[in-house]
mmCIF file of C-alpha atoms in Angstrom:
data_model
loop_
_atom_site.group_PDB
_atom_site.id
_atom_site.type_symbol
_atom_site.label_atom_id
_atom_site.label_comp_id
_atom_site.label_asym_id
_atom_site.label_seq_id
_atom_site.Cartn_x
_atom_site.Cartn_y
_atom_site.Cartn_z
ATOM 1 C CA UNK A 1 12.581 30.386 36.028
ATOM 2 C CA UNK A 2 13.833 31.521 32.448
ATOM 3 C CA UNK A 3 15.578 28.506 31.729
ATOM 4 C CA UNK A 4 12.824 26.057 33.072
ATOM 5 C CA UNK A 5 10.264 27.872 30.696
ATOM 6 C CA UNK A 6 12.848 27.611 27.681
ATOM 7 C CA UNK A 7 13.072 23.969 28.236
ATOM 8 C CA UNK A 8 9.233 23.507 28.216
ATOM 9 C CA UNK A 9 9.086 25.413 25.114
ATOM 10 C CA UNK A 10 11.876 23.433 23.640
ATOM 11 C CA UNK A 11 9.987 20.015 24.548
ATOM 12 C CA UNK A 12 6.410 21.307 23.153
ATOM 13 C CA UNK A 13 8.364 22.038 19.918
ATOM 14 C CA UNK A 14 9.601 18.577 19.785
ATOM 15 C CA UNK A 15 6.287 17.033 20.762
ATOM 16 C CA UNK A 16 4.527 19.173 18.097
ATOM 17 C CA UNK A 17 7.168 18.271 15.538
ATOM 18 C CA UNK A 18 6.536 14.361 16.558
ATOM 19 C CA UNK A 19 2.832 14.840 16.344
ATOM 20 C CA UNK A 20 3.212 16.480 12.838
ATOM 21 C CA UNK A 21 5.457 13.606 11.473
ATOM 22 C CA UNK A 22 3.018 11.089 12.954
ATOM 23 C CA UNK A 23 0.268 12.740 11.369
ATOM 24 C CA UNK A 24 2.403 12.538 7.929
ATOM 25 C CA UNK A 25 3.327 9.018 8.004
ATOM 26 C CA UNK A 26 -0.534 7.999 9.374
ATOM 27 C CA UNK A 27 -1.541 9.818 6.112
ATOM 28 C CA UNK A 28 0.743 8.099 3.748
ATOM 29 C CA UNK A 29 -1.866 5.223 3.165
ATOM 30 C CA UNK A 30 -4.136 7.733 1.734
ATOM 31 C CA UNK A 31 -1.692 9.126 -0.646
ATOM 32 C CA UNK A 32 -0.241 5.979 -1.754
ATOM 33 C CA UNK A 33 -4.014 4.663 -2.710
ATOM 34 C CA UNK A 34 -4.352 8.294 -4.687
ATOM 35 C CA UNK A 35 -0.941 8.001 -6.390
ATOM 36 C CA UNK A 36 -1.690 4.155 -7.310
ATOM 37 C CA UNK A 37 -5.088 4.499 -8.686
ATOM 38 C CA UNK A 38 -3.573 7.539 -10.683
ATOM 39 C CA UNK A 39 -1.509 4.900 -12.368
ATOM 40 C CA UNK A 40 -4.597 2.590 -13.075
ATOM 41 C CA UNK A 41 -6.215 5.500 -14.279
ATOM 42 C CA UNK A 42 -3.482 6.350 -16.974
ATOM 43 C CA UNK A 43 -3.149 2.914 -18.131
ATOM 44 C CA UNK A 44 -6.931 2.738 -18.585
ATOM 45 C CA UNK A 45 -6.217 5.627 -21.399
ATOM 46 C CA UNK A 46 -3.512 3.281 -23.021
ATOM 47 C CA UNK A 47 -3.968 0.716 -25.897
ATOM 48 C CA UNK A 48 -0.680 -1.058 -25.653
ATOM 49 C CA UNK A 49 -1.736 -4.539 -24.456
ATOM 50 C CA UNK A 50 0.930 -6.934 -23.509
ATOM 51 C CA UNK A 51 -1.402 -9.934 -24.437
ATOM 52 C CA UNK A 52 -1.194 -8.917 -28.284
ATOM 53 C CA UNK A 53 1.888 -9.757 -30.639
ATOM 54 C CA UNK A 54 5.187 -8.525 -29.775
ATOM 55 C CA UNK A 55 5.415 -5.935 -32.497
ATOM 56 C CA UNK A 56 2.093 -4.390 -32.115
ATOM 57 C CA UNK A 57 2.734 -4.020 -28.592
ATOM 58 C CA UNK A 58 5.927 -2.070 -28.922
ATOM 59 C CA UNK A 59 4.477 0.028 -31.598
ATOM 60 C CA UNK A 60 1.633 1.176 -29.127
ATOM 61 C CA UNK A 61 3.940 1.397 -26.325
ATOM 62 C CA UNK A 62 6.477 3.493 -28.182
ATOM 63 C CA UNK A 63 3.518 5.541 -29.296
ATOM 64 C CA UNK A 64 2.262 6.487 -25.833
ATOM 65 C CA UNK A 65 5.786 6.170 -24.184
ATOM 66 C CA UNK A 66 5.115 9.466 -21.901
ATOM 67 C CA UNK A 67 2.015 7.775 -20.365
ATOM 68 C CA UNK A 68 4.020 4.904 -19.415
ATOM 69 C CA UNK A 69 6.619 6.692 -18.053
ATOM 70 C CA UNK A 70 4.394 8.518 -15.703
ATOM 71 C CA UNK A 71 2.920 5.024 -14.746
ATOM 72 C CA UNK A 72 6.620 4.009 -13.620
ATOM 73 C CA UNK A 73 6.696 7.621 -11.494
ATOM 74 C CA UNK A 74 3.398 7.090 -9.953
ATOM 75 C CA UNK A 75 4.122 3.353 -8.779
ATOM 76 C CA UNK A 76 7.389 4.637 -7.352
ATOM 77 C CA UNK A 77 5.838 6.919 -5.422
ATOM 78 C CA UNK A 78 3.239 4.966 -4.591
ATOM 79 C CA UNK A 79 5.317 2.117 -3.421
ATOM 80 C CA UNK A 80 7.547 4.507 -1.422
ATOM 81 C CA UNK A 81 4.315 5.856 0.395
ATOM 82 C CA UNK A 82 3.110 2.257 1.189
ATOM 83 C CA UNK A 83 6.346 1.619 2.978
ATOM 84 C CA UNK A 84 5.778 4.746 5.112
ATOM 85 C CA UNK A 85 2.451 3.652 5.967
ATOM 86 C CA UNK A 86 3.863 0.136 6.946
ATOM 87 C CA UNK A 87 6.120 1.751 9.361
ATOM 88 C CA UNK A 88 3.217 3.764 10.638
ATOM 89 C CA UNK A 89 0.910 1.035 11.069
ATOM 90 C CA UNK A 90 3.181 -1.408 12.627
ATOM 91 C CA UNK A 91 4.394 1.443 15.189
ATOM 92 C CA UNK A 92 0.658 1.938 16.349
ATOM 93 C CA UNK A 93 0.059 -1.893 16.512
ATOM 94 C CA UNK A 94 3.123 -2.167 18.661
ATOM 95 C CA UNK A 95 2.138 0.847 20.893
ATOM 96 C CA UNK A 96 -1.165 -1.145 21.324
ATOM 97 C CA UNK A 97 0.262 -4.716 21.520
ATOM 98 C CA UNK A 98 3.534 -3.626 23.826
ATOM 99 C CA UNK A 99 6.701 -5.156 23.355
ATOM 100 C CA UNK A 100 7.986 -7.270 21.900
ATOM 101 C CA UNK A 101 5.544 -6.604 19.314
ATOM 102 C CA UNK A 102 5.265 -10.237 17.419
ATOM 103 C CA UNK A 103 1.998 -9.381 15.998
ATOM 104 C CA UNK A 104 3.288 -6.091 14.859
ATOM 105 C CA UNK A 105 6.031 -7.480 13.144
ATOM 106 C CA UNK A 106 3.958 -10.206 11.576
ATOM 107 C CA UNK A 107 2.024 -6.880 9.748
ATOM 108 C CA UNK A 108 5.146 -4.854 8.934
ATOM 109 C CA UNK A 109 6.930 -7.709 7.315
ATOM 110 C CA UNK A 110 4.257 -8.343 4.540
ATOM 111 C CA UNK A 111 3.511 -4.697 4.209
ATOM 112 C CA UNK A 112 6.945 -3.820 3.583
ATOM 113 C CA UNK A 113 6.702 -6.869 0.699
ATOM 114 C CA UNK A 114 3.354 -4.788 -0.417
ATOM 115 C CA UNK A 115 5.456 -1.718 -1.016
ATOM 116 C CA UNK A 116 8.271 -3.920 -2.838
ATOM 117 C CA UNK A 117 5.357 -5.214 -5.043
ATOM 118 C CA UNK A 118 4.376 -1.855 -6.618
ATOM 119 C CA UNK A 119 8.150 -0.970 -6.741
ATOM 120 C CA UNK A 120 8.811 -4.295 -8.578
ATOM 121 C CA UNK A 121 5.990 -3.158 -10.967
ATOM 122 C CA UNK A 122 7.235 0.057 -11.655
ATOM 123 C CA UNK A 123 10.807 -1.277 -12.366
ATOM 124 C CA UNK A 124 9.483 -4.088 -14.827
ATOM 125 C CA UNK A 125 7.400 -1.040 -16.604
ATOM 126 C CA UNK A 126 10.656 0.844 -17.029
ATOM 127 C CA UNK A 127 12.543 -2.147 -18.228
ATOM 128 C CA UNK A 128 9.545 -2.753 -20.953
ATOM 129 C CA UNK A 129 9.873 0.889 -21.945
ATOM 130 C CA UNK A 130 13.528 0.459 -22.371
ATOM 131 C CA UNK A 131 13.812 -2.581 -23.947
ATOM 132 C CA UNK A 132 11.223 -1.191 -26.503
ATOM 133 C CA UNK A 133 12.914 1.846 -27.196
ATOM 134 C CA UNK A 134 16.618 1.111 -26.457
ATOM 135 C CA UNK A 135 17.772 -2.546 -27.407
ATOM 136 C CA UNK A 136 14.638 -3.243 -29.681
ATOM 137 C CA UNK A 137 13.745 -6.334 -27.636
ATOM 138 C CA UNK A 138 10.428 -6.816 -28.526
ATOM 139 C CA UNK A 139 9.748 -10.101 -26.799
ATOM 140 C CA UNK A 140 11.528 -9.120 -23.770
ATOM 141 C CA UNK A 141 9.604 -5.400 -23.703
ATOM 142 C CA UNK A 142 6.027 -7.558 -23.748
ATOM 143 C CA UNK A 143 7.387 -10.022 -20.981
ATOM 144 C CA UNK A 144 8.537 -7.115 -18.632
ATOM 145 C CA UNK A 145 5.000 -5.603 -19.322
ATOM 146 C CA UNK A 146 3.004 -8.531 -18.324
ATOM 147 C CA UNK A 147 5.392 -8.756 -15.084
ATOM 148 C CA UNK A 148 4.425 -5.011 -14.527
ATOM 149 C CA UNK A 149 0.891 -5.673 -14.731
ATOM 150 C CA UNK A 150 0.615 -9.091 -13.134
ATOM 151 C CA UNK A 151 2.735 -8.660 -10.049
ATOM 152 C CA UNK A 152 0.320 -6.622 -7.857
ATOM 153 C CA UNK A 153 -2.265 -8.757 -9.312
ATOM 154 C CA UNK A 154 -0.943 -11.948 -8.222
ATOM 155 C CA UNK A 155 0.969 -10.980 -5.111
ATOM 156 C CA UNK A 156 -1.779 -8.792 -3.463
ATOM 157 C CA UNK A 157 -3.913 -11.173 -1.909
ATOM 158 C CA UNK A 158 -1.221 -13.542 -0.231
ATOM 159 C CA UNK A 159 0.672 -10.590 1.268
ATOM 160 C CA UNK A 160 -2.281 -8.416 2.311
ATOM 161 C CA UNK A 161 -3.879 -11.421 3.815
ATOM 162 C CA UNK A 162 -1.124 -11.569 6.378
ATOM 163 C CA UNK A 163 -1.276 -7.850 6.854
ATOM 164 C CA UNK A 164 -5.005 -8.003 7.713
ATOM 165 C CA UNK A 165 -4.797 -11.071 10.018
ATOM 166 C CA UNK A 166 -1.932 -9.658 12.297
ATOM 167 C CA UNK A 167 -4.041 -6.303 12.475
ATOM 168 C CA UNK A 168 -7.065 -7.972 13.393
ATOM 169 C CA UNK A 169 -5.825 -10.361 15.832
ATOM 170 C CA UNK A 170 -3.961 -7.390 17.525
ATOM 171 C CA UNK A 171 -7.170 -5.361 17.689
ATOM 172 C CA UNK A 172 -9.133 -7.945 19.005
ATOM 173 C CA UNK A 173 -6.693 -9.263 21.497
ATOM 174 C CA UNK A 174 -5.183 -6.101 22.827
ATOM 175 C CA UNK A 175 -8.109 -3.172 21.672
ATOM 176 C CA UNK A 176 -6.731 0.046 20.781
ATOM 177 C CA UNK A 177 -9.281 0.505 17.372
ATOM 178 C CA UNK A 178 -12.343 0.875 17.008
ATOM 179 C CA UNK A 179 -14.756 -2.497 17.210
ATOM 180 C CA UNK A 180 -16.186 -1.515 13.756
ATOM 181 C CA UNK A 181 -12.795 -1.144 12.308
ATOM 182 C CA UNK A 182 -11.719 -4.638 13.987
ATOM 183 C CA UNK A 183 -14.646 -6.588 12.361
ATOM 184 C CA UNK A 184 -14.033 -5.182 8.970
ATOM 185 C CA UNK A 185 -10.552 -6.007 9.118
ATOM 186 C CA UNK A 186 -11.379 -9.665 10.372
ATOM 187 C CA UNK A 187 -13.835 -9.950 7.602
ATOM 188 C CA UNK A 188 -11.743 -8.701 4.837
ATOM 189 C CA UNK A 189 -8.999 -11.230 6.270
ATOM 190 C CA UNK A 190 -11.023 -14.141 5.805
ATOM 191 C CA UNK A 191 -12.470 -12.674 2.238
ATOM 192 C CA UNK A 192 -9.166 -12.348 0.801
ATOM 193 C CA UNK A 193 -8.021 -15.906 1.583
ATOM 194 C CA UNK A 194 -11.398 -16.810 -0.032
ATOM 195 C CA UNK A 195 -11.143 -14.669 -2.857
ATOM 196 C CA UNK A 196 -7.332 -15.818 -3.546
ATOM 197 C CA UNK A 197 -8.505 -19.332 -3.627
ATOM 198 C CA UNK A 198 -11.040 -18.700 -6.241
ATOM 199 C CA UNK A 199 -8.934 -16.454 -8.005
ATOM 200 C CA UNK A 200 -5.977 -19.094 -8.300
ATOM 201 C CA UNK A 201 -8.245 -22.304 -8.524
ATOM 202 C CA UNK A 202 -11.400 -20.918 -10.105
ATOM 203 C CA UNK A 203 -12.408 -19.404 -13.692
ATOM 204 C CA UNK A 204 -13.047 -15.921 -12.300
ATOM 205 C CA UNK A 205 -10.466 -13.390 -12.468
ATOM 206 C CA UNK A 206 -11.176 -11.651 -9.193
ATOM 207 C CA UNK A 207 -7.309 -9.865 -8.878
ATOM 208 C CA UNK A 208 -8.245 -6.370 -9.710
ATOM 209 C CA UNK A 209 -11.219 -6.735 -6.817
ATOM 210 C CA UNK A 210 -8.492 -7.868 -4.652
ATOM 211 C CA UNK A 211 -6.236 -4.856 -5.343
ATOM 212 C CA UNK A 212 -9.084 -2.455 -5.073
ATOM 213 C CA UNK A 213 -10.368 -4.007 -1.661
ATOM 214 C CA UNK A 214 -6.716 -3.644 -0.536
ATOM 215 C CA UNK A 215 -6.762 -0.020 -1.573
ATOM 216 C CA UNK A 216 -9.972 0.570 0.420
ATOM 217 C CA UNK A 217 -8.608 -1.166 3.362
ATOM 218 C CA UNK A 218 -5.371 0.909 3.521
ATOM 219 C CA UNK A 219 -7.182 4.208 2.936
ATOM 220 C CA UNK A 220 -9.993 3.596 5.596
ATOM 221 C CA UNK A 221 -6.859 2.518 7.996
ATOM 222 C CA UNK A 222 -4.991 5.641 7.077
ATOM 223 C CA UNK A 223 -7.986 7.939 7.829
ATOM 224 C CA UNK A 224 -8.439 6.098 11.153
ATOM 225 C CA UNK A 225 -4.555 6.868 12.108
ATOM 226 C CA UNK A 226 -4.829 10.415 11.093
ATOM 227 C CA UNK A 227 -7.855 11.237 13.035
ATOM 228 C CA UNK A 228 -7.669 9.164 16.132
ATOM 229 C CA UNK A 229 -3.498 8.407 16.495
ATOM 230 C CA UNK A 230 -3.874 9.878 19.809
ATOM 231 C CA UNK A 231 -6.690 7.883 20.811
ATOM 232 C CA UNK A 232 -4.870 4.992 19.841
ATOM 233 C CA UNK A 233 -2.561 5.274 22.553
ATOM 234 C CA UNK A 234 -5.315 4.277 24.912
ATOM 235 C CA UNK A 235 -6.093 0.535 25.630
ATOM 236 C CA UNK A 236 -9.554 0.461 23.995
ATOM 237 C CA UNK A 237 -11.227 2.877 21.741
ATOM 238 C CA UNK A 238 -15.179 2.366 21.595
ATOM 239 C CA UNK A 239 -16.788 2.549 18.147
#
């Protein structure tokens, strides 16, 4: 009897630990949005402009170096958190879809790429600092800064469109998510495609809006996973 109680207690501890880690993974999207938004808030306080002349940019960058070091840090942390969120989301989609989880895999791969986008942005940002302060390569520093700024702006639309589409298809075909969230994700998938086409071929600059919408979707998804990851185990959740 004592052995049976000990085994049951051990299983409960393991279950609580599993739930705790799942909750942390589910909340990673919220934390990623927070960290990445902080990065943009810091950038908004800077004057170094990659669009200016090489010498002017480097002079401003060196003067506010610590701000840009912080931008590197928050994008590294944010990218890592996006990666954690990607794994949690894929796990939930696979749980709803069942094996072999092709749609879950279709969402996971691009989500990992999006995490890599932020890590690349951090790398380019760090390279700009090093080129400006270490080797004195002003042109190289400004080029790296342009890549740090534009990498998320250019790649977010195409990458997140695939994540949204795979998530929406899973929710529509297999359920497991509130219908309001399914409709929102379906709408955003179409909106991302339209916004990307207008941004690439039109005269409007919509990249910042696309990134903001991606942040909102990830935060909403993360909140949903945190609040209802137990309910997601069931075949259908009513809105």
